[in-house]
Coordinates of C-alpha atoms in Angstrom, one line a residue:
M1333 CA 166.2 93.7 125.6
I1334 CA 169.1 92.1 127.4
N1335 CA 168.2 93.9 130.6
E1336 CA 164.6 92.6 130.4
Q1337 CA 165.9 89.0 129.9
Y1338 CA 168.2 89.5 132.8
Q1339 CA 165.4 90.7 135.1
E1340 CA 163.2 87.8 134.0
A1341 CA 165.9 85.3 134.7
R1342 CA 166.6 86.9 138.0
W1343 CA 163.0 86.7 139.1
L1344 CA 162.8 83.1 137.9
R1345 CA 165.9 82.2 139.8
L1346 CA 164.5 83.8 143.0
L1347 CA 161.2 82.0 142.5
L1348 CA 162.9 78.6 142.2
I1349 CA 165.1 79.3 145.2
G1350 CA 162.0 80.3 147.2
I1351 CA 160.1 77.2 146.2
S1352 CA 163.1 75.0 147.1
L1353 CA 163.6 76.6 150.5
A1354 CA 159.9 76.3 151.3
F1355 CA 160.0 72.6 150.3
L1356 CA 163.0 71.9 152.5
V1357 CA 161.7 73.9 155.5
L1358 CA 158.3 72.0 155.3
L1359 CA 159.7 68.5 154.9
L1360 CA 163.1 68.7 156.7
I1361 CA 163.6 71.7 159.0
V1362 CA 160.2 71.7 160.7
P1363 CA 160.1 67.9 161.4
L1364 CA 163.7 67.9 162.7
S1365 CA 163.0 70.9 164.9
A1366 CA 159.8 69.2 166.2
I1367 CA 161.8 66.1 167.2
F1368 CA 164.4 68.2 169.2
Y1369 CA 161.6 70.3 170.7
Q1370 CA 159.6 67.3 171.9
A1371 CA 162.8 65.7 173.2
L1372 CA 163.6 68.7 175.4
A1373 CA 160.1 69.8 176.2
A1374 CA 160.1 68.2 179.7
G1375 CA 163.5 69.6 180.5
W1376 CA 167.2 68.6 180.1
A1377 CA 167.1 66.4 183.2
V1378 CA 164.3 64.2 181.7
F1379 CA 166.1 64.1 178.4
V1380 CA 169.3 62.8 180.0
E1381 CA 167.3 60.4 182.2
S1382 CA 165.6 59.0 179.1
L1383 CA 168.9 58.3 177.4
S1384 CA 170.4 56.8 180.7
Q1385 CA 167.8 54.1 181.1
T1386 CA 169.1 50.5 180.9
E1387 CA 167.2 49.7 177.7
A1388 CA 168.3 52.9 176.0
L1389 CA 172.0 52.3 176.9
H1390 CA 171.8 48.8 175.7
A1391 CA 170.3 49.9 172.4
I1392 CA 173.0 52.6 172.0
R1393 CA 175.7 50.0 172.8
L1394 CA 174.3 47.5 170.3
T1395 CA 174.0 50.1 167.6
L1396 CA 177.7 51.1 168.1
I1397 CA 178.8 47.4 168.1
V1398 CA 177.0 46.8 164.8
A1399 CA 178.5 49.9 163.3
V1400 CA 182.0 49.0 164.4
I1401 CA 181.7 45.5 162.9
T1402 CA 180.1 46.5 159.6
L1403 CA 182.3 49.5 158.8
P1404 CA 185.6 47.8 158.2
I1405 CA 183.9 45.0 156.3
N1406 CA 182.1 47.5 154.1
I1407 CA 185.4 49.3 153.4
V1408 CA 187.4 46.2 152.5
F1409 CA 184.8 44.6 150.3
G1410 CA 183.8 48.0 148.9
V1411 CA 187.4 48.7 147.7
I1412 CA 187.7 45.1 146.3
M1413 CA 184.4 45.3 144.3
A1414 CA 185.0 48.8 143.0
W1415 CA 188.6 47.9 141.9
L1416 CA 187.2 44.8 140.1
L1417 CA 184.5 46.7 138.3
A1418 CA 186.7 49.7 137.4
H1419 CA 189.8 47.9 136.1
F1420 CA 188.8 44.5 134.8
D1421 CA 186.6 43.2 132.0
F1422 CA 185.1 39.8 132.4
K1423 CA 182.0 37.8 131.7
G1424 CA 179.2 38.7 134.0
K1425 CA 180.6 42.1 134.9
Q1426 CA 177.3 43.8 134.2
L1427 CA 175.4 41.2 136.2
L1428 CA 177.7 41.8 139.2
A1429 CA 177.2 45.6 138.9
T1430 CA 173.4 45.0 138.8
L1431 CA 173.6 42.7 141.9
I1432 CA 175.5 45.4 143.8
D1433 CA 172.6 47.8 143.1
L1434 CA 170.0 45.3 144.3
P1435 CA 170.1 46.2 148.0
L1436 CA 169.3 49.8 147.0
S1437 CA 166.2 48.8 145.2
V1438 CA 164.9 46.0 147.4
S1439 CA 162.8 46.9 150.4
P1440 CA 164.8 46.4 153.7
V1441 CA 161.9 44.4 155.0
V1442 CA 162.3 41.9 152.1
A1443 CA 166.0 41.8 152.9
G1444 CA 165.3 40.8 156.5
L1445 CA 162.9 38.1 155.3
M1446 CA 165.5 36.7 153.0
F1447 CA 167.9 36.1 156.0
V1448 CA 165.0 34.6 158.0
L1449 CA 164.4 32.1 155.2
L1450 CA 168.1 31.3 155.1
F1451 CA 169.1 31.2 158.8
G1452 CA 165.8 30.9 160.7
I1453 CA 164.9 27.7 162.6
N1454 CA 162.8 26.5 159.6
G1455 CA 165.1 28.1 157.0
L1456 CA 167.5 26.5 154.5
F1457 CA 170.4 26.3 157.0
G1458 CA 168.3 26.5 160.1
S1459 CA 168.5 22.8 161.1
W1460 CA 172.3 22.7 160.7
L1461 CA 172.7 25.9 162.7
D1462 CA 170.4 24.6 165.5
T1463 CA 172.4 21.3 165.6
N1464 CA 175.6 23.2 166.1
N1465 CA 174.1 25.6 168.6
I1466 CA 174.7 28.6 166.3
Q1467 CA 172.1 31.4 166.5
V1468 CA 171.9 33.9 163.7
I1469 CA 168.3 35.1 163.7
F1470 CA 167.3 37.1 166.8
A1471 CA 170.9 37.6 167.6
L1472 CA 173.9 39.8 166.8
P1473 CA 175.0 37.9 163.7
G1474 CA 171.6 38.3 162.0
I1475 CA 171.6 42.0 162.7
V1476 CA 175.1 42.4 161.3
L1477 CA 174.2 40.4 158.1
A1478 CA 171.1 42.5 157.5
T1479 CA 172.9 45.7 158.1
L1480 CA 175.8 44.7 155.7
F1481 CA 173.2 43.8 153.0
V1482 CA 171.7 47.3 153.0
T1483 CA 174.9 49.3 153.4
F1484 CA 177.7 47.6 151.4
P1485 CA 176.7 49.2 148.0
L1486 CA 177.2 52.7 149.4
V1487 CA 181.0 52.4 149.6
V1488 CA 181.2 50.7 146.1
K1489 CA 179.0 53.4 144.5
S1490 CA 181.1 56.1 146.1
L1491 CA 184.4 54.6 144.8
L1492 CA 183.5 53.3 141.4
P1493 CA 183.3 56.6 139.4
N1494 CA 186.5 57.9 140.9
M1495 CA 188.4 54.7 140.2
T1496 CA 187.1 54.5 136.7
A1497 CA 188.0 58.1 135.9
L1498 CA 191.6 57.8 137.4
G1499 CA 192.4 54.5 135.8
N1500 CA 195.3 52.2 136.9
S1501 CA 198.2 53.4 134.7
E1502 CA 200.2 54.4 137.8
E1503 CA 199.7 51.0 139.4
Q1504 CA 200.8 49.2 136.3
A1505 CA 203.9 51.3 136.1
A1506 CA 204.8 50.5 139.7
L1507 CA 204.1 46.8 139.1
T1508 CA 206.5 46.7 136.2
L1509 CA 209.2 48.4 138.4
G1510 CA 208.9 45.5 140.9
A1511 CA 206.7 47.1 143.6
S1512 CA 204.7 44.7 145.8
V1513 CA 200.9 44.7 145.7
W1514 CA 200.6 46.1 149.2
H1515 CA 203.1 48.8 148.5
I1516 CA 201.2 49.8 145.4
F1517 CA 197.9 49.9 147.3
F1518 CA 199.0 51.9 150.3
R1519 CA 201.4 54.3 148.4
I1520 CA 199.5 54.8 145.1
T1521 CA 195.9 53.6 145.1
L1522 CA 194.8 54.5 148.6
P1523 CA 195.9 58.2 148.4
K1524 CA 194.0 58.5 145.1
I1525 CA 190.7 57.2 146.5
K1526 CA 190.9 58.3 150.1
W1527 CA 188.3 61.1 149.8
P1528 CA 185.6 59.1 148.0
L1529 CA 186.4 56.2 150.3
L1530 CA 185.9 58.4 153.4
Y1531 CA 182.7 59.8 151.9
G1532 CA 181.3 56.4 151.3
A1533 CA 182.4 55.1 154.7
I1534 CA 180.6 58.0 156.5
L1535 CA 177.4 57.4 154.5
A1536 CA 177.5 53.6 155.1
N1537 CA 178.2 54.1 158.8
A1538 CA 175.2 56.5 159.2
R1539 CA 172.9 54.1 157.3
A1540 CA 174.1 51.2 159.5
M1541 CA 173.3 53.1 162.7
G1542 CA 169.9 54.2 161.4
E1543 CA 168.7 51.0 159.7
F1544 CA 165.2 49.9 160.8
G1545 CA 163.4 47.6 158.3
A1546 CA 165.9 44.8 157.8
V1547 CA 167.1 44.8 161.4
S1548 CA 163.5 44.8 162.7
V1549 CA 162.7 41.5 160.9
V1550 CA 165.8 39.6 162.0
S1551 CA 166.1 41.0 165.6
G1552 CA 162.9 39.8 167.2
H1553 CA 162.7 43.1 169.2
I1554 CA 164.1 41.4 172.3
R1555 CA 164.6 44.0 175.0
N1556 CA 168.2 44.4 176.3
L1557 CA 169.4 41.9 173.7
T1558 CA 168.6 42.7 170.1
N1559 CA 167.1 46.2 170.1
T1560 CA 169.0 48.9 168.3
I1561 CA 168.2 52.6 168.7
P1562 CA 165.6 52.7 165.9
L1563 CA 163.8 49.6 167.3
H1564 CA 164.0 51.1 170.8
V1565 CA 162.3 54.3 169.5
E1566 CA 159.5 52.3 168.0
I1567 CA 158.9 50.4 171.2
L1568 CA 158.9 53.5 173.3
Y1569 CA 156.5 55.3 171.0
N1570 CA 154.1 52.3 170.9
E1571 CA 154.1 52.3 174.7
Y1572 CA 153.2 56.0 174.8
Q1573 CA 156.6 57.0 176.3
F1574 CA 156.8 59.9 174.0
T1575 CA 159.5 61.9 175.8
A1576 CA 161.8 59.0 175.9
A1577 CA 161.0 58.1 172.3
F1578 CA 161.7 61.6 171.0
A1579 CA 164.9 61.7 173.1
C1580 CA 166.3 58.6 171.4
A1581 CA 165.0 59.8 168.0
S1582 CA 166.8 63.1 168.5
L1583 CA 170.0 61.1 169.0
L1584 CA 169.5 59.5 165.6
A1585 CA 168.6 62.9 164.1
L1586 CA 171.8 64.3 165.5
I1587 CA 173.8 61.5 164.0
A1588 CA 172.2 62.3 160.6
I1589 CA 173.1 66.0 160.9
L1590 CA 176.7 65.2 161.9
T1591 CA 176.9 62.8 158.9
L1592 CA 175.8 65.6 156.5
L1593 CA 178.3 68.0 158.0
L1594 CA 181.1 65.4 157.7
Q1595 CA 180.1 64.7 154.1
N1596 CA 180.2 68.4 153.2
L1597 CA 183.6 68.8 155.0
V1598 CA 185.0 65.8 153.1
G1599 CA 183.7 67.3 149.8
Y1600 CA 185.2 70.7 150.7
L1601 CA 188.6 69.2 151.6
Q1602 CA 188.6 67.2 148.4
K1603 CA 188.0 70.4 146.3
I1604 CA 190.8 72.1 148.1
K1605 CA 193.1 69.2 147.4
H1606 CA 192.1 69.1 143.8
H1607 CA 192.6 72.8 143.4
K1608 CA 196.1 72.6 144.9
T1609 CA 197.2 69.8 142.7
K1610 CA 195.6 71.3 139.5
P1611 CA 198.3 71.3 136.8
L1612 CA 199.6 74.7 135.6
S1613 CA 198.3 74.0 132.0
D1614 CA 194.7 74.2 133.3
Y1615 CA 195.2 77.9 134.2
I1616 CA 196.7 78.8 130.8
V1617 CA 194.3 80.0 128.1
L1618 CA 195.8 79.7 124.6
D1619 CA 195.0 82.3 122.0
E1620 CA 193.6 80.2 119.2
T1621 CA 193.8 83.2 116.8
A1622 CA 197.5 83.6 117.2

């Protein structure tokens, strides 16, 4: 009887694994392979030439600039918001947590339109910005704002469960002993949250480099000025420059793959760290019948 149940469970497990693998191959592996195949179909020289064009280089440069600007901002405000939600009770706390989740549920296109309504020439602050010769929409500031809107919850969501579980008893003890705020943060808090912080930063950075919807609305698709890599891919594809489009798309796919590898590496290192610091009592099994 037990053997029959084991065989049934084994076949069920194998069936579920097979279905999952087939699903992943069909929706992930095959499309990704097709992108790299099309990018290299005309040869390595054409691939390199497609990425060396002036418009492609500018799109890559702008994408990196946006990532470099948004990443430290996401880290700083992500830590602040996660700390606030994890360790303080105040009126409106649930509302703040809901607002942090808002960018994850609102369409990126809607997010871009919100910034156009605020900072566009006919927007709420448009006339003041125009008077002071400040351009937000169709310029780098608008792209940065739109990217921050869609990426900043990722760091908060990564840190919040960890901070809530660990608590702040060590920080309070250090504070009563006279330690400064910065000393407490860098010597106590940061070592505790470094792995989830790194995980969230990697995810936010990858999203910033691959964002399309919100950036598309606020950028204006101006060649050699406001086109990031995703926008450049769309333009190339619409102009039937398929090889160049797939070459740039393969660059984004490679970034996504590297991001997944980094995330898994961070998770693996975190498990090793947790295993090494596991208290001895966790390995001791008490005999309750004694």
